[in-house]
Amino acid sequence: MKVREAIAGAAIDLREARILLAEVCGFSQASLAASADEEIPFEAENAFRGLLEKRKKGVPVAYLLGRKEFYGLELAVNPSVLIPRPETELLVDLALERKPPSVLDLGTGSGAIALALKCHAKKTRVTATEADLSALATARRNATKLNLGIDFRHGRWFEPVAGERFELIVSNPPYVAEGDPHLKDLSFEPQAALVAGPDGLDCIRDIVAGAGAHLSPGGWLLLEHGLGQERAVRALFSDAAFASIATWPDLAGIPRVTGGRLHGKR
Ligand SMILES: C[S@@+](CC[C@H](N)C(=O)[O-])C[C@H]1O[C@@H](n2cnc3c(N)ncnc32)[C@H](O)[C@@H]1O
């Protein structure tokens, strides 16, 4: 079968079909485009059919490829970690603007936020916690591959950093409400990375409540959240006596990150 025929007959999104075919052929997208009339080797054709079957069942392309780009870094991903989302890059931008000497990333998953921060702020001490051991192993592999030194700790939110304080705490925690209809489109990703109680705010409540004991005076807490959660999240920050509370929109204009500053001077 020719490249052109394989793509036309794939019966999935054409862009995704090109990505998957290039992967099994070992081509770049440009070489694939230039090879439209080439015959596909038998093994590659079989592998392509296998990937198409999985994609038609809903497996995300990032899991099929085993990688996803985030903040210019190529990260290994697998079903134990959430696939890093482009909107989370806002959290990294806001964190880097603050030039903190030390950062704690809660619920690091693939390590996306912690690794992007370390890559762009080499002198910053970056610590990251994660409750899921398989996810933590993936984050550690990513750090090793990228040669970035992160202090990874296993455990729930602040448990692994008892008695320690940081200039900045960041997190993209689970924030989808139980029973949210969008969850059916996310069924291949770990539910523990997505769902946070009846209103989606259980993890954010825990993190805001615990952050004060782990921030240096004047330190910032920055949290990603979902569409329509910004008012409730700002109220949680306010109840916990944070100052300079603000919400920032992502590139789609959706209020995506809320932050606040602990009283005191840095
Ligand atoms: C939405 S994912 C974010 C992953 C990654 N930070 C990112 O932005 O792509 C949330 C992560 O928090 C982890 N998590 C959930 N509950 C946790 C807890 N109590 N303590 C630590 N990590 C937790 C999940 O396993 C998951 O990896």
JSON list of N, CA and C and ligand atoms in Angstrom, two decimals, residues 70 80-85 88 105-113 129-132 135 155-157 172-175 192-194 203 224, ligand 1:
[
{"chain": "A", "resi": 70, "resn": "PHE", "atom": "N", "xyz": [5.85, 19.46, 25.82]},
{"chain": "A", "resi": 70, "resn": "PHE", "atom": "CA", "xyz": [5.34, 20.44, 26.78]},
{"chain": "A", "resi": 70, "resn": "PHE", "atom": "C", "xyz": [6.42, 21.48, 27.02]},
{"chain": "A", "resi": 80, "resn": "SER", "atom": "N", "xyz": [-0.14, 5.96, 33.09]},
{"chain": "A", "resi": 80, "resn": "SER", "atom": "CA", "xyz": [-0.08, 6.29, 34.53]},
{"chain": "A", "resi": 80, "resn": "SER", "atom": "C", "xyz": [-0.02, 7.80, 34.75]},
{"chain": "A", "resi": 81, "resn": "VAL", "atom": "N", "xyz": [0.20, 8.56, 33.68]},
{"chain": "A", "resi": 81, "resn": "VAL", "atom": "CA", "xyz": [0.31, 10.02, 33.85]},
{"chain": "A", "resi": 81, "resn": "VAL", "atom": "C", "xyz": [-0.69, 10.76, 32.96]},
{"chain": "A", "resi": 82, "resn": "LEU", "atom": "N", "xyz": [-1.16, 11.89, 33.48]},
{"chain": "A", "resi": 82, "resn": "LEU", "atom": "CA", "xyz": [-1.98, 12.78, 32.64]},
{"chain": "A", "resi": 82, "resn": "LEU", "atom": "C", "xyz": [-1.12, 13.26, 31.48]},
{"chain": "A", "resi": 83, "resn": "ILE", "atom": "N", "xyz": [-1.72, 13.36, 30.31]},
{"chain": "A", "resi": 83, "resn": "ILE", "atom": "CA", "xyz": [-1.00, 13.94, 29.16]},
{"chain": "A", "resi": 83, "resn": "ILE", "atom": "C", "xyz": [-0.91, 15.45, 29.40]},
{"chain": "A", "resi": 84, "resn": "PRO", "atom": "N", "xyz": [0.30, 16.02, 29.46]},
{"chain": "A", "resi": 84, "resn": "PRO", "atom": "CA", "xyz": [0.42, 17.46, 29.73]},
{"chain": "A", "resi": 84, "resn": "PRO", "atom": "C", "xyz": [-0.35, 18.26, 28.69]},
{"chain": "A", "resi": 85, "resn": "ARG", "atom": "N", "xyz": [-1.04, 19.30, 29.17]},
{"chain": "A", "resi": 85, "resn": "ARG", "atom": "CA", "xyz": [-1.90, 20.13, 28.30]},
{"chain": "A", "resi": 85, "resn": "ARG", "atom": "C", "xyz": [-1.22, 21.46, 28.00]},
{"chain": "A", "resi": 88, "resn": "THR", "atom": "N", "xyz": [-1.51, 24.39, 30.50]},
{"chain": "A", "resi": 88, "resn": "THR", "atom": "CA", "xyz": [-0.70, 24.36, 31.73]},
{"chain": "A", "resi": 88, "resn": "THR", "atom": "C", "xyz": [0.59, 25.17, 31.56]},
{"chain": "A", "resi": 105, "resn": "ASP", "atom": "N", "xyz": [6.35, 21.61, 43.28]},
{"chain": "A", "resi": 105, "resn": "ASP", "atom": "CA", "xyz": [5.30, 21.25, 42.31]},
{"chain": "A", "resi": 105, "resn": "ASP", "atom": "C", "xyz": [4.53, 20.07, 42.91]},
{"chain": "A", "resi": 106, "resn": "LEU", "atom": "N", "xyz": [3.25, 20.29, 43.20]},
{"chain": "A", "resi": 106, "resn": "LEU", "atom": "CA", "xyz": [2.43, 19.24, 43.84]},
{"chain": "A", "resi": 106, "resn": "LEU", "atom": "C", "xyz": [1.66, 18.44, 42.79]},
{"chain": "A", "resi": 107, "resn": "GLY", "atom": "N", "xyz": [1.79, 17.12, 42.81]},
{"chain": "A", "resi": 107, "resn": "GLY", "atom": "CA", "xyz": [1.10, 16.27, 41.83]},
{"chain": "A", "resi": 107, "resn": "GLY", "atom": "C", "xyz": [1.78, 16.39, 40.48]},
{"chain": "A", "resi": 108, "resn": "THR", "atom": "N", "xyz": [3.06, 16.01, 40.44]},
{"chain": "A", "resi": 108, "resn": "THR", "atom": "CA", "xyz": [3.89, 16.32, 39.27]},
{"chain": "A", "resi": 108, "resn": "THR", "atom": "C", "xyz": [3.57, 15.48, 38.04]},
{"chain": "A", "resi": 109, "resn": "GLY", "atom": "N", "xyz": [2.93, 14.32, 38.20]},
{"chain": "A", "resi": 109, "resn": "GLY", "atom": "CA", "xyz": [2.56, 13.49, 37.04]},
{"chain": "A", "resi": 109, "resn": "GLY", "atom": "C", "xyz": [3.79, 13.12, 36.22]},
{"chain": "A", "resi": 110, "resn": "SER", "atom": "N", "xyz": [3.81, 13.50, 34.93]},
{"chain": "A", "resi": 110, "resn": "SER", "atom": "CA", "xyz": [4.96, 13.22, 34.07]},
{"chain": "A", "resi": 110, "resn": "SER", "atom": "C", "xyz": [6.18, 14.06, 34.45]},
{"chain": "A", "resi": 111, "resn": "GLY", "atom": "N", "xyz": [5.98, 15.01, 35.37]},
{"chain": "A", "resi": 111, "resn": "GLY", "atom": "CA", "xyz": [7.07, 15.92, 35.74]},
{"chain": "A", "resi": 111, "resn": "GLY", "atom": "C", "xyz": [7.02, 17.21, 34.93]},
{"chain": "A", "resi": 112, "resn": "ALA", "atom": "N", "xyz": [5.97, 17.37, 34.13]},
{"chain": "A", "resi": 112, "resn": "ALA", "atom": "CA", "xyz": [5.92, 18.45, 33.13]},
{"chain": "A", "resi": 112, "resn": "ALA", "atom": "C", "xyz": [6.28, 19.83, 33.70]},
{"chain": "A", "resi": 113, "resn": "ILE", "atom": "N", "xyz": [5.56, 20.24, 34.76]},
{"chain": "A", "resi": 113, "resn": "ILE", "atom": "CA", "xyz": [5.76, 21.60, 35.27]},
{"chain": "A", "resi": 113, "resn": "ILE", "atom": "C", "xyz": [7.14, 21.73, 35.90]},
{"chain": "A", "resi": 129, "resn": "THR", "atom": "N", "xyz": [6.21, 16.57, 44.35]},
{"chain": "A", "resi": 129, "resn": "THR", "atom": "CA", "xyz": [5.60, 15.42, 45.02]},
{"chain": "A", "resi": 129, "resn": "THR", "atom": "C", "xyz": [4.56, 14.77, 44.11]},
{"chain": "A", "resi": 130, "resn": "GLU", "atom": "N", "xyz": [4.33, 13.49, 44.35]},
{"chain": "A", "resi": 130, "resn": "GLU", "atom": "CA", "xyz": [3.35, 12.75, 43.55]},
{"chain": "A", "resi": 130, "resn": "GLU", "atom": "C", "xyz": [2.90, 11.53, 44.37]},
{"chain": "A", "resi": 131, "resn": "ALA", "atom": "N", "xyz": [1.57, 11.31, 44.39]},
{"chain": "A", "resi": 131, "resn": "ALA", "atom": "CA", "xyz": [1.03, 10.20, 45.17]},
{"chain": "A", "resi": 131, "resn": "ALA", "atom": "C", "xyz": [1.16, 8.86, 44.46]},
{"chain": "A", "resi": 132, "resn": "ASP", "atom": "N", "xyz": [1.20, 8.88, 43.12]},
{"chain": "A", "resi": 132, "resn": "ASP", "atom": "CA", "xyz": [1.18, 7.64, 42.35]},
{"chain": "A", "resi": 132, "resn": "ASP", "atom": "C", "xyz": [2.61, 7.21, 41.99]},
{"chain": "A", "resi": 135, "resn": "ALA", "atom": "N", "xyz": [3.49, 7.03, 38.24]},
{"chain": "A", "resi": 135, "resn": "ALA", "atom": "CA", "xyz": [3.66, 8.37, 37.66]},
{"chain": "A", "resi": 135, "resn": "ALA", "atom": "C", "xyz": [5.02, 8.93, 38.09]},
{"chain": "A", "resi": 155, "resn": "GLY", "atom": "N", "xyz": [4.37, 10.74, 47.85]},
{"chain": "A", "resi": 155, "resn": "GLY", "atom": "CA", "xyz": [3.43, 10.93, 48.96]},
{"chain": "A", "resi": 155, "resn": "GLY", "atom": "C", "xyz": [2.32, 11.90, 48.59]},
{"chain": "A", "resi": 156, "resn": "ARG", "atom": "N", "xyz": [1.40, 12.08, 49.54]},
{"chain": "A", "resi": 156, "resn": "ARG", "atom": "CA", "xyz": [0.24, 12.94, 49.30]},
{"chain": "A", "resi": 156, "resn": "ARG", "atom": "C", "xyz": [0.60, 14.40, 49.55]},
{"chain": "A", "resi": 157, "resn": "TRP", "atom": "N", "xyz": [0.27, 15.24, 48.61]},
{"chain": "A", "resi": 157, "resn": "TRP", "atom": "CA", "xyz": [0.50, 16.70, 48.65]},
{"chain": "A", "resi": 157, "resn": "TRP", "atom": "C", "xyz": [1.73, 17.09, 49.47]},
{"chain": "A", "resi": 172, "resn": "ASN", "atom": "N", "xyz": [-1.00, 21.77, 39.26]},
{"chain": "A", "resi": 172, "resn": "ASN", "atom": "CA", "xyz": [-2.13, 21.53, 38.37]},
{"chain": "A", "resi": 172, "resn": "ASN", "atom": "C", "xyz": [-2.81, 20.30, 38.95]},
{"chain": "A", "resi": 173, "resn": "PRO", "atom": "N", "xyz": [-3.66, 20.48, 39.97]},
{"chain": "A", "resi": 173, "resn": "PRO", "atom": "CA", "xyz": [-4.22, 19.30, 40.65]},
{"chain": "A", "resi": 173, "resn": "PRO", "atom": "C", "xyz": [-5.43, 18.75, 39.90]},
{"chain": "A", "resi": 174, "resn": "PRO", "atom": "N", "xyz": [-5.93, 17.60, 40.31]},
{"chain": "A", "resi": 174, "resn": "PRO", "atom": "CA", "xyz": [-7.20, 17.14, 39.74]},
{"chain": "A", "resi": 174, "resn": "PRO", "atom": "C", "xyz": [-8.27, 18.19, 40.07]},
{"chain": "A", "resi": 175, "resn": "TYR", "atom": "N", "xyz": [-9.11, 18.56, 39.07]},
{"chain": "A", "resi": 175, "resn": "TYR", "atom": "CA", "xyz": [-10.14, 19.55, 39.37]},
{"chain": "A", "resi": 175, "resn": "TYR", "atom": "C", "xyz": [-11.46, 19.32, 38.62]},
{"chain": "A", "resi": 192, "resn": "ALA", "atom": "N", "xyz": [-7.51, 9.33, 38.93]},
{"chain": "A", "resi": 192, "resn": "ALA", "atom": "CA", "xyz": [-6.98, 9.99, 40.13]},
{"chain": "A", "resi": 192, "resn": "ALA", "atom": "C", "xyz": [-6.24, 11.28, 39.77]},
{"chain": "A", "resi": 193, "resn": "ALA", "atom": "N", "xyz": [-5.93, 11.47, 38.49]},
{"chain": "A", "resi": 193, "resn": "ALA", "atom": "CA", "xyz": [-5.27, 12.70, 38.05]},
{"chain": "A", "resi": 193, "resn": "ALA", "atom": "C", "xyz": [-6.30, 13.75, 37.64]},
{"chain": "A", "resi": 194, "resn": "LEU", "atom": "N", "xyz": [-7.57, 13.34, 37.59]},
{"chain": "A", "resi": 194, "resn": "LEU", "atom": "CA", "xyz": [-8.60, 14.23, 37.03]},
{"chain": "A", "resi": 194, "resn": "LEU", "atom": "C", "xyz": [-9.67, 14.64, 38.03]},
{"chain": "A", "resi": 203, "resn": "CYS", "atom": "N", "xyz": [-9.23, 18.76, 45.94]},
{"chain": "A", "resi": 203, "resn": "CYS", "atom": "CA", "xyz": [-7.76, 18.85, 45.99]},
{"chain": "A", "resi": 203, "resn": "CYS", "atom": "C", "xyz": [-7.32, 20.29, 46.18]},
{"chain": "A", "resi": 224, "resn": "GLU", "atom": "N", "xyz": [-3.61, 25.84, 38.94]},
{"chain": "A", "resi": 224, "resn": "GLU", "atom": "CA", "xyz": [-4.46, 25.73, 37.74]},
{"chain": "A", "resi": 224, "resn": "GLU", "atom": "C", "xyz": [-5.83, 25.23, 38.18]},
{"chain": "B", "resi": 1, "resn": "LIG", "atom": "C1", "xyz": [-3.98, 16.94, 36.74]},
{"chain": "B", "resi": 1, "resn": "LIG", "atom": "S1", "xyz": [-2.63, 15.85, 37.05]},
{"chain": "B", "resi": 1, "resn": "LIG", "atom": "C2", "xyz": [-1.27, 16.96, 36.72]},
{"chain": "B", "resi": 1, "resn": "LIG", "atom": "C3", "xyz": [-0.01, 16.29, 36.30]},
{"chain": "B", "resi": 1, "resn": "LIG", "atom": "C4", "xyz": [1.10, 17.28, 35.88]},
{"chain": "B", "resi": 1, "resn": "LIG", "atom": "N1", "xyz": [1.45, 18.16, 36.96]},
{"chain": "B", "resi": 1, "resn": "LIG", "atom": "C5", "xyz": [0.66, 18.09, 34.68]},
{"chain": "B", "resi": 1, "resn": "LIG", "atom": "O1", "xyz": [0.35, 19.27, 34.83]},
{"chain": "B", "resi": 1, "resn": "LIG", "atom": "O2", "xyz": [0.62, 17.53, 33.58]},
{"chain": "B", "resi": 1, "resn": "LIG", "atom": "C6", "xyz": [-2.67, 15.74, 38.81]},
{"chain": "B", "resi": 1, "resn": "LIG", "atom": "C7", "xyz": [-1.60, 14.87, 39.43]},
{"chain": "B", "resi": 1, "resn": "LIG", "atom": "O3", "xyz": [-1.77, 14.90, 40.85]},
{"chain": "B", "resi": 1, "resn": "LIG", "atom": "C8", "xyz": [-1.55, 13.60, 41.37]},
{"chain": "B", "resi": 1, "resn": "LIG", "atom": "N2", "xyz": [-2.25, 13.52, 42.64]},
{"chain": "B", "resi": 1, "resn": "LIG", "atom": "C9", "xyz": [-3.58, 13.32, 42.89]},
{"chain": "B", "resi": 1, "resn": "LIG", "atom": "N3", "xyz": [-3.83, 13.35, 44.21]},
{"chain": "B", "resi": 1, "resn": "LIG", "atom": "C10", "xyz": [-2.63, 13.57, 44.83]},
{"chain": "B", "resi": 1, "resn": "LIG", "atom": "C11", "xyz": [-2.23, 13.72, 46.19]},
{"chain": "B", "resi": 1, "resn": "LIG", "atom": "N4", "xyz": [-3.11, 13.63, 47.19]},
{"chain": "B", "resi": 1, "resn": "LIG", "atom": "N5", "xyz": [-0.93, 13.96, 46.45]},
{"chain": "B", "resi": 1, "resn": "LIG", "atom": "C12", "xyz": [-0.01, 14.05, 45.44]},
{"chain": "B", "resi": 1, "resn": "LIG", "atom": "N6", "xyz": [-0.33, 13.91, 44.13]},
{"chain": "B", "resi": 1, "resn": "LIG", "atom": "C13", "xyz": [-1.63, 13.68, 43.83]},
{"chain": "B", "resi": 1, "resn": "LIG", "atom": "C14", "xyz": [-2.11, 12.68, 40.31]},
{"chain": "B", "resi": 1, "resn": "LIG", "atom": "O4", "xyz": [-1.59, 11.37, 40.45]},
{"chain": "B", "resi": 1, "resn": "LIG", "atom": "C15", "xyz": [-1.66, 13.40, 39.04]},
{"chain": "B", "resi": 1, "resn": "LIG", "atom": "O5", "xyz": [-0.38, 12.97, 38.65]}
]
